[in-house]
Tab-separated table of C-alpha atoms in Angstrom:
chain	number	residue	atom	x	y	z
A	1	PRO	CA	-86.309	-60.191	20.644
A	2	ASN	CA	-85.251	-57.670	17.558
A	3	ASP	CA	-88.808	-56.044	17.131
A	4	GLU	CA	-88.721	-54.798	21.236
A	5	SER	CA	-89.170	-51.126	21.596
A	6	VAL	CA	-86.498	-49.019	22.585
A	7	LEU	CA	-89.008	-47.895	25.378
A	8	SER	CA	-89.257	-51.307	26.345
A	9	ILE	CA	-85.849	-52.118	26.812
A	10	LEU	CA	-84.929	-48.570	28.227
A	11	ASP	CA	-87.587	-49.628	30.639
A	12	LYS	CA	-86.141	-53.177	31.337
A	13	LEU	CA	-82.761	-51.569	32.361
A	14	SER	CA	-84.769	-49.172	34.691
A	15	LEU	CA	-84.122	-45.918	32.945
A	16	ILE	CA	-87.501	-45.096	32.543
A	17	ILE	CA	-89.518	-44.491	35.824
A	18	ASP	CA	-93.365	-43.335	35.746
A	19	GLY	CA	-92.745	-42.833	32.058
A	20	LYS	CA	-89.705	-40.600	32.241
A	21	ILE	CA	-86.510	-41.222	31.580
A	22	THR	CA	-83.886	-41.343	34.324
A	23	ASN	CA	-80.796	-39.258	34.736
A	24	ALA	CA	-78.856	-42.392	34.033
A	25	GLY	CA	-80.401	-42.446	30.576
A	26	ILE	CA	-79.994	-39.309	29.641
A	27	LEU	CA	-76.203	-39.594	30.178
A	28	LEU	CA	-76.113	-42.877	28.605
A	29	PHE	CA	-78.345	-42.374	25.282
A	30	GLY	CA	-79.078	-38.677	25.560
A	31	LYS	CA	-78.503	-36.572	22.516
A	32	ASN	CA	-76.734	-33.701	24.240
A	33	PRO	CA	-76.736	-34.789	27.778
A	34	GLN	CA	-74.544	-31.766	28.603
A	35	LYS	CA	-77.626	-29.487	28.346
A	36	ALA	CA	-79.132	-31.248	31.699
A	37	PHE	CA	-75.743	-31.940	33.058
A	38	ILE	CA	-73.147	-29.050	32.636
A	39	ASN	CA	-69.751	-30.489	32.475
A	40	SER	CA	-70.890	-34.086	32.426
A	41	ASN	CA	-68.337	-34.540	29.777
A	42	ILE	CA	-64.396	-35.378	29.301
A	43	ARG	CA	-61.265	-32.793	28.888
A	44	VAL	CA	-58.082	-34.247	27.070
A	45	GLY	CA	-54.924	-32.302	27.448
A	46	ALA	CA	-51.669	-32.221	26.418
A	47	PHE	CA	-48.927	-30.527	28.109
A	48	LYS	CA	-44.960	-29.779	26.929
A	49	GLY	CA	-42.500	-31.125	29.579
A	50	ASN	CA	-43.725	-32.036	33.007
A	51	ASP	CA	-45.864	-29.049	34.255
A	52	SER	CA	-48.858	-27.364	32.983
A	53	THR	CA	-47.395	-24.013	31.898
A	54	THR	CA	-47.573	-24.665	28.026
A	55	ILE	CA	-50.138	-26.300	26.497
A	56	VAL	CA	-49.490	-28.654	23.141
A	57	SER	CA	-53.233	-29.507	22.538
A	58	ASP	CA	-56.894	-29.541	24.548
A	59	ARG	CA	-60.256	-31.335	23.363
A	60	ILE	CA	-63.594	-31.249	25.056
A	61	ILE	CA	-65.551	-34.252	24.308
A	62	ASP	CA	-69.303	-34.138	24.594
A	63	GLY	CA	-71.743	-36.470	24.292
A	64	ASN	CA	-73.457	-39.653	25.522
A	65	LEU	CA	-71.339	-41.491	27.508
A	66	PHE	CA	-70.590	-44.337	24.787
A	67	GLU	CA	-69.479	-41.790	22.353
A	68	GLN	CA	-67.214	-40.615	25.353
A	69	VAL	CA	-65.560	-43.726	25.539
A	70	THR	CA	-64.614	-43.850	22.112
A	71	LYS	CA	-63.873	-40.249	21.610
A	72	ALA	CA	-61.453	-40.144	24.594
A	73	GLU	CA	-59.609	-43.218	23.723
A	74	GLU	CA	-58.806	-41.477	20.260
A	75	ALA	CA	-57.624	-38.389	22.231
A	76	ILE	CA	-55.296	-39.812	24.313
A	77	LYS	CA	-54.053	-42.119	22.212
A	78	PHE	CA	-53.084	-39.044	19.747
A	79	CYS	CA	-51.264	-37.533	22.532
A	80	ILE	CA	-49.019	-40.386	23.763
A	81	ASN	CA	-46.156	-41.756	21.901
A	82	VAL	CA	-45.931	-44.953	20.242
A	83	ASN	CA	-42.976	-47.074	18.676
A	84	TYR	CA	-42.918	-50.074	16.532
A	85	SER	CA	-40.691	-53.118	17.227
A	86	ILE	CA	-40.291	-56.177	14.615
A	87	THR	CA	-38.816	-58.829	16.233
A	88	GLY	CA	-37.932	-61.120	13.365
A	89	GLU	CA	-40.362	-63.877	14.540
A	90	THR	CA	-43.139	-62.778	12.360
A	91	SER	CA	-43.438	-59.901	9.908
A	92	GLU	CA	-45.889	-58.140	12.023
A	93	ARG	CA	-44.554	-54.895	14.003
A	94	LYS	CA	-45.342	-54.744	17.530
A	95	GLU	CA	-46.903	-51.516	18.938
A	96	ILE	CA	-45.451	-50.210	22.196
A	97	TRP	CA	-47.238	-47.419	23.584
A	98	ASP	CA	-45.679	-45.389	26.738
A	99	TYR	CA	-48.741	-46.909	28.588
A	100	PRO	CA	-50.458	-50.071	28.340
A	101	LEU	CA	-53.791	-49.368	26.592
A	102	SER	CA	-55.787	-52.029	28.529
A	103	ALA	CA	-54.807	-49.607	31.580
A	104	ILE	CA	-55.665	-46.385	30.001
A	105	ARG	CA	-59.354	-47.960	28.808
A	106	GLU	CA	-60.124	-49.140	32.194
A	107	THR	CA	-59.243	-46.231	33.808
A	108	LEU	CA	-61.062	-44.069	31.252
A	109	LEU	CA	-64.433	-46.714	32.193
A	110	ASN	CA	-63.876	-46.333	35.884
A	111	ALA	CA	-63.833	-42.474	36.034
A	112	ILE	CA	-66.777	-42.681	33.400
A	113	VAL	CA	-68.759	-45.205	35.939
A	114	HIS	CA	-67.366	-43.494	39.274
A	115	ARG	CA	-67.757	-39.978	38.507
A	116	ASP	CA	-70.201	-37.489	40.504
A	117	TYR	CA	-72.202	-36.227	37.894
A	118	PHE	CA	-74.271	-33.857	40.641
A	119	ASP	CA	-70.755	-32.404	40.869
A	120	ARG	CA	-71.090	-30.191	37.905
A	121	SER	CA	-67.809	-28.089	39.059
A	122	SER	CA	-65.477	-29.690	36.689
A	123	PRO	CA	-65.329	-32.577	33.907
A	124	ILE	CA	-63.464	-35.701	34.008
A	125	GLN	CA	-59.926	-34.596	32.908
A	126	ILE	CA	-57.145	-36.194	31.215
A	127	LYS	CA	-53.574	-34.623	31.458
A	128	VAL	CA	-50.725	-35.765	29.272
A	129	PHE	CA	-47.484	-34.739	30.297
A	130	LYS	CA	-43.977	-35.694	29.167
A	131	ASP	CA	-43.235	-38.486	31.644
A	132	TRP	CA	-46.840	-38.975	33.294
A	133	LEU	CA	-50.455	-39.459	32.675
A	134	TRP	CA	-52.983	-38.038	34.871
A	135	PHE	CA	-56.822	-38.917	35.306
A	136	PHE	CA	-59.144	-37.093	37.530
A	137	ASN	CA	-63.186	-37.522	37.954
A	138	PRO	CA	-64.885	-35.429	40.406
A	139	GLY	CA	-66.283	-37.547	43.327
A	140	ASN	CA	-64.451	-38.972	45.950
A	141	LEU	CA	-64.737	-43.207	46.872
A	142	VAL	CA	-67.735	-44.285	48.157
A	143	GLU	CA	-68.297	-44.837	51.830
A	144	ASP	CA	-66.115	-48.029	53.318
A	145	ILE	CA	-63.637	-48.048	49.975
A	146	THR	CA	-60.344	-46.811	51.072
A	147	ILE	CA	-57.004	-46.279	48.526
A	148	ASP	CA	-55.641	-49.422	50.577
A	149	SER	CA	-58.348	-51.530	49.941
A	150	LEU	CA	-58.893	-50.974	46.023
A	151	LYS	CA	-55.269	-52.664	46.011
A	152	SER	CA	-56.824	-55.904	47.766
A	153	PHE	CA	-59.687	-58.620	47.598
A	154	HIS	CA	-62.975	-55.645	47.544
A	155	PRO	CA	-66.433	-55.485	46.789
A	156	SER	CA	-67.994	-53.517	43.679
A	157	LYS	CA	-69.694	-50.589	44.985
A	158	PRO	CA	-70.590	-48.621	41.964
A	159	ARG	CA	-71.544	-45.178	42.342
A	160	ASN	CA	-73.885	-45.059	39.539
A	161	PRO	CA	-75.636	-48.578	39.382
A	162	LEU	CA	-77.415	-48.063	36.409
A	163	ILE	CA	-74.641	-46.359	34.366
A	164	ALA	CA	-72.438	-49.893	35.652
A	165	ASN	CA	-75.269	-52.001	34.641
A	166	VAL	CA	-75.707	-50.668	31.039
A	167	PHE	CA	-71.638	-50.616	30.749
A	168	TYR	CA	-71.598	-53.996	31.888
A	169	ARG	CA	-74.593	-55.412	29.643
A	170	ALA	CA	-72.477	-53.582	26.733
A	171	GLY	CA	-69.392	-55.920	27.415
A	172	LEU	CA	-67.366	-52.278	28.589
A	173	ILE	CA	-66.813	-53.328	32.618
A	174	GLU	CA	-66.986	-56.176	34.719
A	175	GLN	CA	-69.076	-55.817	37.685
A	176	PHE	CA	-66.769	-57.467	40.802
A	177	GLY	CA	-64.601	-54.769	41.579
A	178	SER	CA	-61.827	-56.302	39.105
A	179	GLY	CA	-61.011	-53.103	37.027
A	180	ILE	CA	-57.826	-52.112	39.641
A	181	ASP	CA	-56.477	-55.671	39.469
A	182	ARG	CA	-56.671	-55.128	35.970
A	183	ILE	CA	-55.024	-51.797	35.595
A	184	MET	CA	-52.304	-52.878	37.775
A	185	HIS	CA	-51.676	-56.389	35.760
A	186	ALA	CA	-51.252	-54.322	32.918
A	187	CYS	CA	-48.618	-52.257	34.191
A	188	HIS	CA	-46.827	-55.184	35.420
A	189	THR	CA	-46.892	-56.961	32.223
A	190	GLU	CA	-45.878	-53.798	30.148
A	191	ILE	CA	-43.242	-53.154	32.861
A	192	ILE	CA	-44.088	-49.577	34.181
A	193	PRO	CA	-44.442	-48.571	37.495
A	194	GLU	CA	-48.071	-49.049	39.383
A	195	PRO	CA	-49.932	-46.205	39.022
A	196	GLU	CA	-50.510	-43.895	42.274
A	197	PHE	CA	-54.075	-43.987	43.396
A	198	THR	CA	-55.223	-40.440	45.337
A	199	GLU	CA	-58.382	-38.822	46.755
A	200	GLU	CA	-57.851	-34.871	46.046
A	201	CYS	CA	-59.840	-31.810	45.474
A	202	GLY	CA	-63.016	-33.472	45.982
A	203	GLY	CA	-62.502	-36.412	43.315
A	204	PHE	CA	-60.252	-39.634	42.655
A	205	SER	CA	-56.953	-39.225	40.325
A	206	VAL	CA	-54.879	-41.849	38.856
A	207	LYS	CA	-51.294	-41.192	37.650
A	208	PHE	CA	-49.563	-43.026	35.486
A	209	LYS	CA	-45.516	-42.888	35.092
A	210	LYS	CA	-43.318	-44.095	32.128
A	211	GLU	CA	-40.538	-44.980	33.970
A	212	PHE	CA	-38.750	-46.193	37.086
A	213	THR	CA	-36.933	-43.292	38.501
A	214	ASN	CA	-35.168	-45.455	40.981
A	215	LEU	CA	-32.816	-47.466	38.079
A	216	ASN	CA	-29.823	-46.679	36.391
A	217	LYS	CA	-29.267	-46.171	32.847
A	218	ARG	CA	-28.460	-49.985	32.359
A	219	GLN	CA	-31.793	-51.438	34.192
A	220	ILE	CA	-33.550	-48.603	32.220
A	221	GLN	CA	-32.097	-50.114	28.534
A	222	ALA	CA	-32.935	-53.685	29.758
A	223	LEU	CA	-36.448	-52.753	30.173
A	224	ILE	CA	-36.774	-50.940	26.850
A	225	TYR	CA	-35.266	-54.308	25.150
A	226	ILE	CA	-37.854	-56.850	27.193
A	227	LYS	CA	-40.682	-54.649	26.249
A	228	GLU	CA	-39.745	-54.941	22.465
A	229	ASN	CA	-38.927	-58.870	22.729
A	230	GLY	CA	-40.307	-60.080	25.479
A	231	SER	CA	-36.778	-61.437	28.107
A	232	ILE	CA	-33.216	-60.285	28.342
A	233	THR	CA	-30.453	-62.764	28.712
A	234	ASN	CA	-27.739	-62.123	31.013
A	235	SER	CA	-25.363	-62.261	28.094
A	236	LYS	CA	-27.906	-59.477	25.749
A	237	TYR	CA	-27.593	-57.331	28.930
A	238	GLN	CA	-23.690	-57.368	29.169
A	239	GLU	CA	-23.990	-56.627	25.033
A	240	ILE	CA	-26.522	-53.772	24.873
A	241	THR	CA	-24.923	-52.080	28.025
A	242	ASN	CA	-21.177	-53.121	27.833
A	243	SER	CA	-21.221	-54.252	31.367
A	244	LYS	CA	-19.385	-57.224	32.915
A	245	ARG	CA	-21.526	-60.253	33.842
A	246	ALA	CA	-21.128	-59.466	37.597
A	247	THR	CA	-22.755	-56.124	37.069
A	248	VAL	CA	-25.423	-57.443	35.301
A	249	LYS	CA	-26.189	-60.349	37.615
A	250	ARG	CA	-26.383	-57.423	40.706
A	251	ASP	CA	-28.530	-54.748	38.593
A	252	LEU	CA	-30.963	-57.802	37.573
A	253	SER	CA	-31.192	-58.954	41.047
A	254	GLU	CA	-31.988	-55.665	41.997
A	255	MET	CA	-35.118	-55.117	39.650
A	256	ILE	CA	-36.093	-58.680	40.861
A	257	ASP	CA	-35.844	-57.568	44.480
A	258	LEU	CA	-38.363	-54.335	43.228
A	259	GLY	CA	-40.523	-56.639	41.872
A	260	ILE	CA	-39.942	-54.935	38.662
A	261	ILE	CA	-39.153	-58.250	36.340
A	262	GLU	CA	-39.351	-61.862	37.083
A	263	ILE	CA	-37.062	-64.508	36.628
A	264	GLY	CA	-38.662	-66.212	33.703
A	265	ARG	CA	-38.509	-62.614	31.922
A	266	ALA	CA	-34.767	-61.879	32.644
A	267	HIS	CA	-33.220	-65.353	32.020
A	268	VAL	CA	-30.645	-64.501	34.641
């Protein structure tokens, strides 16, 4: 009901126990959660080139977890590139970001839901480089979950079930362990490499790369065209790369074998 009190809602969400708000309640709805949980924030940094020697921008995002989701998304978008394409089919322009925004959002939400908030050594860290994007959250994978199992069918085991429940009820996440699948699907759809998942330095990291490093210049040109137009024909490939039909067929076959594109998108 609309007239239900805040205390009643918090109680139903198990965010109040014996009349006191829980740690999850402080993180989710507190005015200054960082006072109780140092480093329960997010740091977003952009760097010149592909190493950490020159910082271009640095932003520390405080506030409750809902505020952090919104502000961190904005900070990441500020640091990555976006191009625009008008196909001619409509007057609307299409935004082409360095990385699929849905994958960025899912990775950000996963970091917030699964981080170890009792590890006060560092915040969630997001670093943007020229050719790659890196997420890190304190806290290794929970028991019985491995890097390999993340990429296959696996149960949902949130480190912070109360936070996960509230985010689920708010429509931000699913509770069926499908987050990694959605990240991978978004990368496949936008034709960028699958992200690298790693346990390191007492935490979990996700690394996105802009482009496939094992492709030749012609193939990269073709991928850019597919991103902008949805597909490419053999004749169009010949035109934009100034190549012969046999070369084009070989290039596309290699990309199909690598799982980078599908027949339906290449129109070989």
